[in-house]
Amino acid sequence: YSEAVLHVAERVPPGCVITYGDVAGLLRPELGGGPRQVAAVMARDGGAVPWWRVVRSDGSLPDHLASEARSHYLAEGTPLSASGRVVVAAASWGP
């Protein structure tokens, strides 16, 4: 499951995001799991992939990752709201 989650994260193009739930939805038929399992994989093993491109459904990440993610979002031109969250509707990606 971890490899499959990380494979999806690697495919998200710069400036785009996918939610934990959407990743789970892509993988569920074959592998099972839900958004919490995806978040756990990203927390444990996501350091080597563009982890900032996999977000919560509201476009946020855990607080301790927000400032580092913001620098990536700005560099990639990811649409952000005034609160600093990703505008998921504008940045959403799906294979």
Short mmCIF file of C-alpha atoms in Angstrom, two decimals:
data_model
loop_
_atom_site.label_atom_id
_atom_site.label_comp_id
_atom_site.label_asym_id
_atom_site.label_seq_id
_atom_site.Cartn_x
_atom_site.Cartn_y
_atom_site.Cartn_z
CA TYR A 1 0.00 0.00 0.00
CA SER A 2 2.79 2.40 0.88
CA GLU A 3 4.47 1.97 -2.50
CA ALA A 4 1.19 2.60 -4.30
CA VAL A 5 0.50 5.78 -2.30
CA LEU A 6 4.00 7.09 -2.95
CA HIS A 7 3.69 6.27 -6.65
CA VAL A 8 0.57 8.43 -6.89
CA ALA A 9 2.28 11.28 -5.00
CA GLU A 10 5.21 11.16 -7.43
CA ARG A 11 2.87 11.58 -10.40
CA VAL A 12 1.18 14.80 -9.23
CA PRO A 13 2.53 17.59 -11.43
CA PRO A 14 3.96 20.85 -10.05
CA GLY A 15 1.26 23.37 -9.17
CA CYS A 16 -1.33 20.66 -8.59
CA VAL A 17 -2.52 18.67 -5.59
CA ILE A 18 -4.49 15.55 -4.77
CA THR A 19 -6.29 14.93 -1.50
CA TYR A 20 -5.65 12.04 0.84
CA GLY A 21 -9.18 10.86 0.09
CA ASP A 22 -8.67 10.99 -3.66
CA VAL A 23 -5.49 8.95 -3.36
CA ALA A 24 -7.38 6.40 -1.26
CA GLY A 25 -10.18 6.35 -3.84
CA LEU A 26 -7.71 5.55 -6.60
CA LEU A 27 -6.21 2.67 -4.63
CA ARG A 28 -9.18 1.29 -2.70
CA PRO A 29 -10.42 -1.21 -5.28
CA GLU A 30 -7.10 -2.99 -5.41
CA LEU A 31 -5.50 -2.38 -2.03
CA GLY A 32 -8.01 -1.12 0.52
CA GLY A 33 -7.42 1.78 2.88
CA GLY A 34 -8.78 5.26 3.32
CA PRO A 35 -7.62 8.85 3.77
CA ARG A 36 -6.15 8.19 7.21
CA GLN A 37 -4.03 5.35 5.87
CA VAL A 38 -2.81 7.58 3.05
CA ALA A 39 -1.93 10.32 5.56
CA ALA A 40 -0.07 7.78 7.68
CA VAL A 41 1.98 6.61 4.68
CA MET A 42 2.81 10.20 3.75
CA ALA A 43 3.82 11.01 7.35
CA ARG A 44 5.99 7.92 7.64
CA ASP A 45 7.43 7.51 4.13
CA GLY A 46 6.62 10.64 2.12
CA GLY A 47 9.86 12.54 2.60
CA ALA A 48 11.33 11.41 -0.72
CA VAL A 49 8.30 12.40 -2.83
CA PRO A 50 6.59 15.78 -3.36
CA TRP A 51 4.59 15.39 -0.11
CA TRP A 52 3.24 18.96 -0.27
CA ARG A 53 1.13 17.93 -3.27
CA VAL A 54 -0.96 15.52 -1.16
CA VAL A 55 -3.27 17.55 1.08
CA ARG A 56 -6.32 17.36 3.30
CA SER A 57 -9.69 17.90 1.63
CA ASP A 58 -9.69 21.54 2.80
CA GLY A 59 -6.34 22.19 1.10
CA SER A 60 -4.31 22.23 4.29
CA LEU A 61 -1.46 20.21 5.71
CA PRO A 62 -0.49 19.64 9.35
CA ASP A 63 0.65 22.92 10.92
CA HIS A 64 4.27 21.81 11.29
CA LEU A 65 4.54 21.39 7.50
CA ALA A 66 2.69 24.53 6.40
CA SER A 67 5.60 26.96 6.06
CA GLU A 68 7.81 24.55 4.13
CA ALA A 69 4.90 23.59 1.89
CA ARG A 70 4.11 27.26 1.24
CA SER A 71 7.54 27.84 -0.28
CA HIS A 72 6.95 24.91 -2.65
CA TYR A 73 3.46 26.18 -3.54
CA LEU A 74 4.77 29.65 -4.35
CA ALA A 75 7.62 28.26 -6.46
CA GLU A 76 5.23 26.01 -8.38
CA GLY A 77 2.41 28.53 -8.80
CA THR A 78 -0.09 26.46 -6.84
CA PRO A 79 -3.34 28.43 -6.30
CA LEU A 80 -3.61 29.54 -2.65
CA SER A 81 -6.42 31.16 -0.70
CA ALA A 82 -5.92 34.23 1.49
CA SER A 83 -5.54 31.87 4.48
CA GLY A 84 -2.65 30.07 2.76
CA ARG A 85 -4.50 26.86 2.02
CA VAL A 86 -4.41 25.35 -1.44
CA VAL A 87 -7.52 26.06 -3.48
CA VAL A 88 -8.25 22.40 -4.13
CA ALA A 89 -10.95 23.09 -6.75
CA ALA A 90 -8.41 25.04 -8.84
CA ALA A 91 -5.37 22.83 -8.22
CA SER A 92 -6.93 19.37 -8.15
CA TRP A 93 -5.21 16.68 -10.19
CA GLY A 94 -6.31 13.18 -11.06
CA PRO A 95 -4.75 10.58 -13.31
#
